[in-house]
Structures are given as C-alpha cells and as structure tokens.
Amino acid sequence: GTASGAELLDHYEEGTWTPVVAGAGGGAKTMASTNEGYYTRIGRQVTLTATIHTNGTETLTGNVKITGIPFDAHPSDQVRSAAAVGANQLFDTGSAGERLAISIDPNSAFLWVMGTNDNTPNFAHLVDAAVADNAPLYGMTITYDTDA
C-alpha cells in the first residue's frame, strides 16, 4: 500500500549544537567563539555539520572524542557512520595514521577522533598530544541514525 505523509515523515527538526573536544577519561578543551555546529533531523536520520575550533591548553585524559551531539546514535550493532572532514589543523594524526577519521559507534552520545592509513586495515584513537591548542577543523559533516 501507499503511506500517508504522517507515516513518511514522523519527525523534522533543525537546530544548533556545540561541539566540544574532550577526553574519554576526562577533561575538555576551551572552545573558541568561532566553534559552531548545526543539525537537521528527518525521521531517525541526523546530519551534523560543524566548524570546530579550540582556544584552550587544557589536558585531556584518554582517547579524544567530540561531545555535544544532539541525539545519541541508534543502538544497533550494525549502524555506524563516518564523517567527511575539511581542512584540518586541529588534530595531528602523525604516528596514528595519514588521515583524520571521525566516526560514531552504535548507542554513542559522542564522536570518536582517529587516525587511519592505507598501509594497514587498522586505525588508532587519538590522544591529548594529537590535539593542537588554538586550532581549527574547518568543516565536518556526519549523517547517522538515532532512535531518540
């Protein structure tokens, strides 16, 4: 059969979110005034965009993550998403890999920040030393599913 408009689109929302660079074990960087994020949610699909800019020298503990996302990821083990990233001066993938990778795991309330390369199928979570002070990531977009 055919679906009515209410069945096709059960949720539409636009808004802002505040990305924060933090450590999984604690600590968060002070964010610059140019730090901003926007989101669009259609049904259970969420698209985040952001420019992320730190302004502090705080120390992070553990793996680096980006917090402040407006909706948790869907809990299904099969639902993961990766971000497209723009010009990056914020995260140094150095020994971790050649490219910056930002992703969201199932049931997560944050984005992981990692390095990856073509030489191995592995990736490495970035740690505090890989986060520059007073530096930007100009552009990030990720689309993921939520059940919120």
mmCIF file with all atom_site columns, C-alpha atoms in Angstrom:
data_model
loop_
_atom_site.group_PDB
_atom_site.id
_atom_site.type_symbol
_atom_site.label_atom_id
_atom_site.label_alt_id
_atom_site.label_comp_id
_atom_site.label_asym_id
_atom_site.label_entity_id
_atom_site.label_seq_id
_atom_site.pdbx_PDB_ins_code
_atom_site.Cartn_x
_atom_site.Cartn_y
_atom_site.Cartn_z
_atom_site.occupancy
_atom_site.B_iso_or_equiv
_atom_site.pdbx_formal_charge
_atom_site.auth_seq_id
_atom_site.auth_comp_id
_atom_site.auth_asym_id
_atom_site.auth_atom_id
_atom_site.pdbx_PDB_model_num
ATOM 1   C CA . GLY A 1 1   ? 0.000  0.000  0.000  1.00 0.00 ? 1   GLY A CA 1
ATOM 2   C CA . THR A 1 2   ? 0.923  3.641  -0.024 1.00 0.00 ? 2   THR A CA 1
ATOM 3   C CA . ALA A 1 3   ? 1.990  5.567  3.039  1.00 0.00 ? 3   ALA A CA 1
ATOM 4   C CA . SER A 1 4   ? 0.447  8.840  4.112  1.00 0.00 ? 4   SER A CA 1
ATOM 5   C CA . GLY A 1 5   ? 2.506  11.969 4.806  1.00 0.00 ? 5   GLY A CA 1
ATOM 6   C CA . ALA A 1 6   ? 2.449  11.331 8.553  1.00 0.00 ? 6   ALA A CA 1
ATOM 7   C CA . GLU A 1 7   ? 3.909  7.854  8.069  1.00 0.00 ? 7   GLU A CA 1
ATOM 8   C CA . LEU A 1 8   ? 6.628  9.079  5.712  1.00 0.00 ? 8   LEU A CA 1
ATOM 9   C CA . LEU A 1 9   ? 7.851  11.966 7.856  1.00 0.00 ? 9   LEU A CA 1
ATOM 10  C CA . ASP A 1 10  ? 7.331  11.486 11.566 1.00 0.00 ? 10  ASP A CA 1
ATOM 11  C CA . HIS A 1 11  ? 9.966  13.972 12.793 1.00 0.00 ? 11  HIS A CA 1
ATOM 12  C CA . TYR A 1 12  ? 11.637 17.063 11.327 1.00 0.00 ? 12  TYR A CA 1
ATOM 13  C CA . GLU A 1 13  ? 13.898 19.321 13.333 1.00 0.00 ? 13  GLU A CA 1
ATOM 14  C CA . GLU A 1 14  ? 16.707 21.826 12.753 1.00 0.00 ? 14  GLU A CA 1
ATOM 15  C CA . GLY A 1 15  ? 18.950 23.393 15.338 1.00 0.00 ? 15  GLY A CA 1
ATOM 16  C CA . THR A 1 16  ? 22.399 24.130 16.642 1.00 0.00 ? 16  THR A CA 1
ATOM 17  C CA . TRP A 1 17  ? 24.797 22.021 18.664 1.00 0.00 ? 17  TRP A CA 1
ATOM 18  C CA . THR A 1 18  ? 28.050 22.894 20.423 1.00 0.00 ? 18  THR A CA 1
ATOM 19  C CA . PRO A 1 19  ? 30.946 20.592 19.572 1.00 0.00 ? 19  PRO A CA 1
ATOM 20  C CA . VAL A 1 20  ? 33.437 20.115 22.419 1.00 0.00 ? 20  VAL A CA 1
ATOM 21  C CA . VAL A 1 21  ? 36.800 18.337 22.115 1.00 0.00 ? 21  VAL A CA 1
ATOM 22  C CA . ALA A 1 22  ? 37.128 16.129 25.193 1.00 0.00 ? 22  ALA A CA 1
ATOM 23  C CA . GLY A 1 23  ? 38.966 13.121 26.576 1.00 0.00 ? 23  GLY A CA 1
ATOM 24  C CA . ALA A 1 24  ? 37.164 9.822  27.160 1.00 0.00 ? 24  ALA A CA 1
ATOM 25  C CA . GLY A 1 25  ? 38.804 9.713  30.602 1.00 0.00 ? 25  GLY A CA 1
ATOM 26  C CA . GLY A 1 26  ? 38.157 13.363 31.414 1.00 0.00 ? 26  GLY A CA 1
ATOM 27  C CA . GLY A 1 27  ? 38.947 16.951 30.553 1.00 0.00 ? 27  GLY A CA 1
ATOM 28  C CA . ALA A 1 28  ? 37.746 19.210 27.753 1.00 0.00 ? 28  ALA A CA 1
ATOM 29  C CA . LYS A 1 29  ? 39.345 21.952 25.683 1.00 0.00 ? 29  LYS A CA 1
ATOM 30  C CA . THR A 1 30  ? 38.070 25.502 25.887 1.00 0.00 ? 30  THR A CA 1
ATOM 31  C CA . MET A 1 31  ? 36.273 26.145 22.613 1.00 0.00 ? 31  MET A CA 1
ATOM 32  C CA . ALA A 1 32  ? 36.688 29.339 20.561 1.00 0.00 ? 32  ALA A CA 1
ATOM 33  C CA . SER A 1 33  ? 33.830 31.690 19.722 1.00 0.00 ? 33  SER A CA 1
ATOM 34  C CA . THR A 1 34  ? 34.068 30.511 16.084 1.00 0.00 ? 34  THR A CA 1
ATOM 35  C CA . ASN A 1 35  ? 33.166 26.973 17.175 1.00 0.00 ? 35  ASN A CA 1
ATOM 36  C CA . GLU A 1 36  ? 29.682 26.131 15.886 1.00 0.00 ? 36  GLU A CA 1
ATOM 37  C CA . GLY A 1 37  ? 27.527 23.279 14.726 1.00 0.00 ? 37  GLY A CA 1
ATOM 38  C CA . TYR A 1 38  ? 24.164 22.763 13.046 1.00 0.00 ? 38  TYR A CA 1
ATOM 39  C CA . TYR A 1 39  ? 21.939 19.717 12.710 1.00 0.00 ? 39  TYR A CA 1
ATOM 40  C CA . THR A 1 40  ? 18.960 18.516 10.729 1.00 0.00 ? 40  THR A CA 1
ATOM 41  C CA . ARG A 1 41  ? 16.900 15.529 11.800 1.00 0.00 ? 41  ARG A CA 1
ATOM 42  C CA . ILE A 1 42  ? 14.438 13.896 9.407  1.00 0.00 ? 42  ILE A CA 1
ATOM 43  C CA . GLY A 1 43  ? 12.770 10.827 10.850 1.00 0.00 ? 43  GLY A CA 1
ATOM 44  C CA . ARG A 1 44  ? 15.535 8.862  12.544 1.00 0.00 ? 44  ARG A CA 1
ATOM 45  C CA . GLN A 1 45  ? 18.329 10.282 10.353 1.00 0.00 ? 45  GLN A CA 1
ATOM 46  C CA . VAL A 1 46  ? 20.504 13.039 11.828 1.00 0.00 ? 46  VAL A CA 1
ATOM 47  C CA . THR A 1 47  ? 23.008 15.145 9.862  1.00 0.00 ? 47  THR A CA 1
ATOM 48  C CA . LEU A 1 48  ? 25.551 17.203 11.798 1.00 0.00 ? 48  LEU A CA 1
ATOM 49  C CA . THR A 1 49  ? 27.790 19.910 10.367 1.00 0.00 ? 49  THR A CA 1
ATOM 50  C CA . ALA A 1 50  ? 30.398 21.867 12.300 1.00 0.00 ? 50  ALA A CA 1
ATOM 51  C CA . THR A 1 51  ? 33.474 24.018 12.403 1.00 0.00 ? 51  THR A CA 1
ATOM 52  C CA . ILE A 1 52  ? 35.424 23.008 15.481 1.00 0.00 ? 52  ILE A CA 1
ATOM 53  C CA . HIS A 1 53  ? 37.928 25.459 16.950 1.00 0.00 ? 53  HIS A CA 1
ATOM 54  C CA . THR A 1 54  ? 39.753 25.117 20.270 1.00 0.00 ? 54  THR A CA 1
ATOM 55  C CA . ASN A 1 55  ? 41.015 28.063 22.253 1.00 0.00 ? 55  ASN A CA 1
ATOM 56  C CA . GLY A 1 56  ? 42.496 26.412 25.341 1.00 0.00 ? 56  GLY A CA 1
ATOM 57  C CA . THR A 1 57  ? 45.515 24.470 26.554 1.00 0.00 ? 57  THR A CA 1
ATOM 58  C CA . GLU A 1 58  ? 43.710 22.040 28.867 1.00 0.00 ? 58  GLU A CA 1
ATOM 59  C CA . THR A 1 59  ? 44.967 18.449 29.095 1.00 0.00 ? 59  THR A CA 1
ATOM 60  C CA . LEU A 1 60  ? 42.681 15.600 28.042 1.00 0.00 ? 60  LEU A CA 1
ATOM 61  C CA . THR A 1 61  ? 42.759 12.090 29.515 1.00 0.00 ? 61  THR A CA 1
ATOM 62  C CA . GLY A 1 62  ? 42.177 9.041  27.331 1.00 0.00 ? 62  GLY A CA 1
ATOM 63  C CA . ASN A 1 63  ? 41.054 8.832  23.727 1.00 0.00 ? 63  ASN A CA 1
ATOM 64  C CA . VAL A 1 64  ? 39.880 12.032 22.045 1.00 0.00 ? 64  VAL A CA 1
ATOM 65  C CA . LYS A 1 65  ? 36.178 12.453 21.332 1.00 0.00 ? 65  LYS A CA 1
ATOM 66  C CA . ILE A 1 66  ? 33.784 15.199 20.255 1.00 0.00 ? 66  ILE A CA 1
ATOM 67  C CA . THR A 1 67  ? 30.829 15.665 22.581 1.00 0.00 ? 67  THR A CA 1
ATOM 68  C CA . GLY A 1 68  ? 27.691 17.787 22.446 1.00 0.00 ? 68  GLY A CA 1
ATOM 69  C CA . ILE A 1 69  ? 25.834 15.913 19.694 1.00 0.00 ? 69  ILE A CA 1
ATOM 70  C CA . PRO A 1 70  ? 22.077 16.472 19.929 1.00 0.00 ? 70  PRO A CA 1
ATOM 71  C CA . PHE A 1 71  ? 20.965 12.813 19.573 1.00 0.00 ? 71  PHE A CA 1
ATOM 72  C CA . ASP A 1 72  ? 22.556 9.503  20.577 1.00 0.00 ? 72  ASP A CA 1
ATOM 73  C CA . ALA A 1 73  ? 23.298 7.010  17.814 1.00 0.00 ? 73  ALA A CA 1
ATOM 74  C CA . HIS A 1 74  ? 20.955 4.073  17.195 1.00 0.00 ? 74  HIS A CA 1
ATOM 75  C CA . PRO A 1 75  ? 21.833 1.100  19.451 1.00 0.00 ? 75  PRO A CA 1
ATOM 76  C CA . SER A 1 76  ? 22.032 -1.470 16.625 1.00 0.00 ? 76  SER A CA 1
ATOM 77  C CA . ASP A 1 77  ? 25.470 -3.101 16.295 1.00 0.00 ? 77  ASP A CA 1
ATOM 78  C CA . GLN A 1 78  ? 25.195 -2.753 12.520 1.00 0.00 ? 78  GLN A CA 1
ATOM 79  C CA . VAL A 1 79  ? 24.721 1.032  12.443 1.00 0.00 ? 79  VAL A CA 1
ATOM 80  C CA . ARG A 1 80  ? 27.980 3.033  12.270 1.00 0.00 ? 80  ARG A CA 1
ATOM 81  C CA . SER A 1 81  ? 28.771 6.221  10.377 1.00 0.00 ? 81  SER A CA 1
ATOM 82  C CA . ALA A 1 82  ? 31.905 8.148  9.414  1.00 0.00 ? 82  ALA A CA 1
ATOM 83  C CA . ALA A 1 83  ? 32.355 11.874 8.846  1.00 0.00 ? 83  ALA A CA 1
ATOM 84  C CA . ALA A 1 84  ? 33.611 13.802 5.875  1.00 0.00 ? 84  ALA A CA 1
ATOM 85  C CA . VAL A 1 85  ? 36.159 16.337 7.103  1.00 0.00 ? 85  VAL A CA 1
ATOM 86  C CA . GLY A 1 86  ? 37.513 19.565 5.659  1.00 0.00 ? 86  GLY A CA 1
ATOM 87  C CA . ALA A 1 87  ? 40.743 21.462 6.286  1.00 0.00 ? 87  ALA A CA 1
ATOM 88  C CA . ASN A 1 88  ? 42.292 20.143 9.489  1.00 0.00 ? 88  ASN A CA 1
ATOM 89  C CA . GLN A 1 89  ? 44.779 21.958 11.719 1.00 0.00 ? 89  GLN A CA 1
ATOM 90  C CA . LEU A 1 90  ? 43.260 20.719 14.982 1.00 0.00 ? 90  LEU A CA 1
ATOM 91  C CA . PHE A 1 91  ? 44.108 17.004 15.047 1.00 0.00 ? 91  PHE A CA 1
ATOM 92  C CA . ASP A 1 92  ? 47.582 15.597 14.289 1.00 0.00 ? 92  ASP A CA 1
ATOM 93  C CA . THR A 1 93  ? 47.276 12.026 13.027 1.00 0.00 ? 93  THR A CA 1
ATOM 94  C CA . GLY A 1 94  ? 51.113 11.761 12.926 1.00 0.00 ? 94  GLY A CA 1
ATOM 95  C CA . SER A 1 95  ? 52.096 8.290  14.121 1.00 0.00 ? 95  SER A CA 1
ATOM 96  C CA . ALA A 1 96  ? 48.456 7.209  14.249 1.00 0.00 ? 96  ALA A CA 1
ATOM 97  C CA . GLY A 1 97  ? 47.970 7.414  10.509 1.00 0.00 ? 97  GLY A CA 1
ATOM 98  C CA . GLU A 1 98  ? 47.856 9.532  7.407  1.00 0.00 ? 98  GLU A CA 1
ATOM 99  C CA . ARG A 1 99  ? 44.227 10.653 7.505  1.00 0.00 ? 99  ARG A CA 1
ATOM 100 C CA . LEU A 1 100 ? 41.825 12.006 10.058 1.00 0.00 ? 100 LEU A CA 1
ATOM 101 C CA . ALA A 1 101 ? 38.766 9.835  10.699 1.00 0.00 ? 101 ALA A CA 1
ATOM 102 C CA . ILE A 1 102 ? 35.755 10.831 12.798 1.00 0.00 ? 102 ILE A CA 1
ATOM 103 C CA . SER A 1 103 ? 33.067 8.247  13.462 1.00 0.00 ? 103 SER A CA 1
ATOM 104 C CA . ILE A 1 104 ? 30.162 7.352  15.703 1.00 0.00 ? 104 ILE A CA 1
ATOM 105 C CA . ASP A 1 105 ? 29.616 3.936  17.249 1.00 0.00 ? 105 ASP A CA 1
ATOM 106 C CA . PRO A 1 106 ? 26.218 2.373  17.966 1.00 0.00 ? 106 PRO A CA 1
ATOM 107 C CA . ASN A 1 107 ? 24.426 3.818  21.005 1.00 0.00 ? 107 ASN A CA 1
ATOM 108 C CA . SER A 1 108 ? 27.070 6.560  21.417 1.00 0.00 ? 108 SER A CA 1
ATOM 109 C CA . ALA A 1 109 ? 26.497 10.112 22.600 1.00 0.00 ? 109 ALA A CA 1
ATOM 110 C CA . PHE A 1 110 ? 29.783 11.355 21.060 1.00 0.00 ? 110 PHE A CA 1
ATOM 111 C CA . LEU A 1 111 ? 32.079 11.069 18.011 1.00 0.00 ? 111 LEU A CA 1
ATOM 112 C CA . TRP A 1 112 ? 35.458 9.283  18.117 1.00 0.00 ? 112 TRP A CA 1
ATOM 113 C CA . VAL A 1 113 ? 38.528 11.014 16.625 1.00 0.00 ? 113 VAL A CA 1
ATOM 114 C CA . MET A 1 114 ? 41.018 8.633  14.996 1.00 0.00 ? 114 MET A CA 1
ATOM 115 C CA . GLY A 1 115 ? 43.845 8.319  12.524 1.00 0.00 ? 115 GLY A CA 1
ATOM 116 C CA . THR A 1 116 ? 43.833 5.763  9.713  1.00 0.00 ? 116 THR A CA 1
ATOM 117 C CA . ASN A 1 117 ? 46.038 4.878  6.752  1.00 0.00 ? 117 ASN A CA 1
ATOM 118 C CA . ASP A 1 118 ? 46.105 2.767  3.588  1.00 0.00 ? 118 ASP A CA 1
ATOM 119 C CA . ASN A 1 119 ? 49.017 0.565  4.667  1.00 0.00 ? 119 ASN A CA 1
ATOM 120 C CA . THR A 1 120 ? 47.122 -1.385 7.305  1.00 0.00 ? 120 THR A CA 1
ATOM 121 C CA . PRO A 1 121 ? 43.456 -2.053 7.904  1.00 0.00 ? 121 PRO A CA 1
ATOM 122 C CA . ASN A 1 122 ? 43.860 -0.612 11.400 1.00 0.00 ? 122 ASN A CA 1
ATOM 123 C CA . PHE A 1 123 ? 43.011 2.718  12.952 1.00 0.00 ? 123 PHE A CA 1
ATOM 124 C CA . ALA A 1 124 ? 44.221 4.411  16.121 1.00 0.00 ? 124 ALA A CA 1
ATOM 125 C CA . HIS A 1 125 ? 42.264 6.567  18.536 1.00 0.00 ? 125 HIS A CA 1
ATOM 126 C CA . LEU A 1 126 ? 43.973 9.922  19.004 1.00 0.00 ? 126 LEU A CA 1
ATOM 127 C CA . VAL A 1 127 ? 45.064 11.084 22.464 1.00 0.00 ? 127 VAL A CA 1
ATOM 128 C CA . ASP A 1 128 ? 45.687 14.505 24.052 1.00 0.00 ? 128 ASP A CA 1
ATOM 129 C CA . ALA A 1 129 ? 49.087 15.082 22.404 1.00 0.00 ? 129 ALA A CA 1
ATOM 130 C CA . ALA A 1 130 ? 47.377 14.951 18.985 1.00 0.00 ? 130 ALA A CA 1
ATOM 131 C CA . VAL A 1 131 ? 45.089 17.924 19.742 1.00 0.00 ? 131 VAL A CA 1
ATOM 132 C CA . ALA A 1 132 ? 46.532 21.336 18.900 1.00 0.00 ? 132 ALA A CA 1
ATOM 133 C CA . ASP A 1 133 ? 45.880 24.352 21.105 1.00 0.00 ? 133 ASP A CA 1
ATOM 134 C CA . ASN A 1 134 ? 44.008 27.228 19.453 1.00 0.00 ? 134 ASN A CA 1
ATOM 135 C CA . ALA A 1 135 ? 43.467 25.456 16.128 1.00 0.00 ? 135 ALA A CA 1
ATOM 136 C CA . PRO A 1 136 ? 40.514 24.704 13.817 1.00 0.00 ? 136 PRO A CA 1
ATOM 137 C CA . LEU A 1 137 ? 38.919 21.871 11.920 1.00 0.00 ? 137 LEU A CA 1
ATOM 138 C CA . TYR A 1 138 ? 37.204 23.764 9.100  1.00 0.00 ? 138 TYR A CA 1
ATOM 139 C CA . GLY A 1 139 ? 34.233 21.649 8.213  1.00 0.00 ? 139 GLY A CA 1
ATOM 140 C CA . MET A 1 140 ? 32.878 18.308 9.307  1.00 0.00 ? 140 MET A CA 1
ATOM 141 C CA . THR A 1 141 ? 29.683 16.529 8.256  1.00 0.00 ? 141 THR A CA 1
ATOM 142 C CA . ILE A 1 142 ? 28.328 13.223 9.517  1.00 0.00 ? 142 ILE A CA 1
ATOM 143 C CA . THR A 1 143 ? 24.964 11.538 8.993  1.00 0.00 ? 143 THR A CA 1
ATOM 144 C CA . TYR A 1 144 ? 23.839 8.783  11.348 1.00 0.00 ? 144 TYR A CA 1
ATOM 145 C CA . ASP A 1 145 ? 20.681 7.071  12.607 1.00 0.00 ? 145 ASP A CA 1
ATOM 146 C CA . THR A 1 146 ? 19.101 7.632  16.015 1.00 0.00 ? 146 THR A CA 1
ATOM 147 C CA . ASP A 1 147 ? 16.215 6.024  17.846 1.00 0.00 ? 147 ASP A CA 1
ATOM 148 C CA . ALA A 1 148 ? 15.644 9.020  20.140 1.00 0.00 ? 148 ALA A CA 1
#
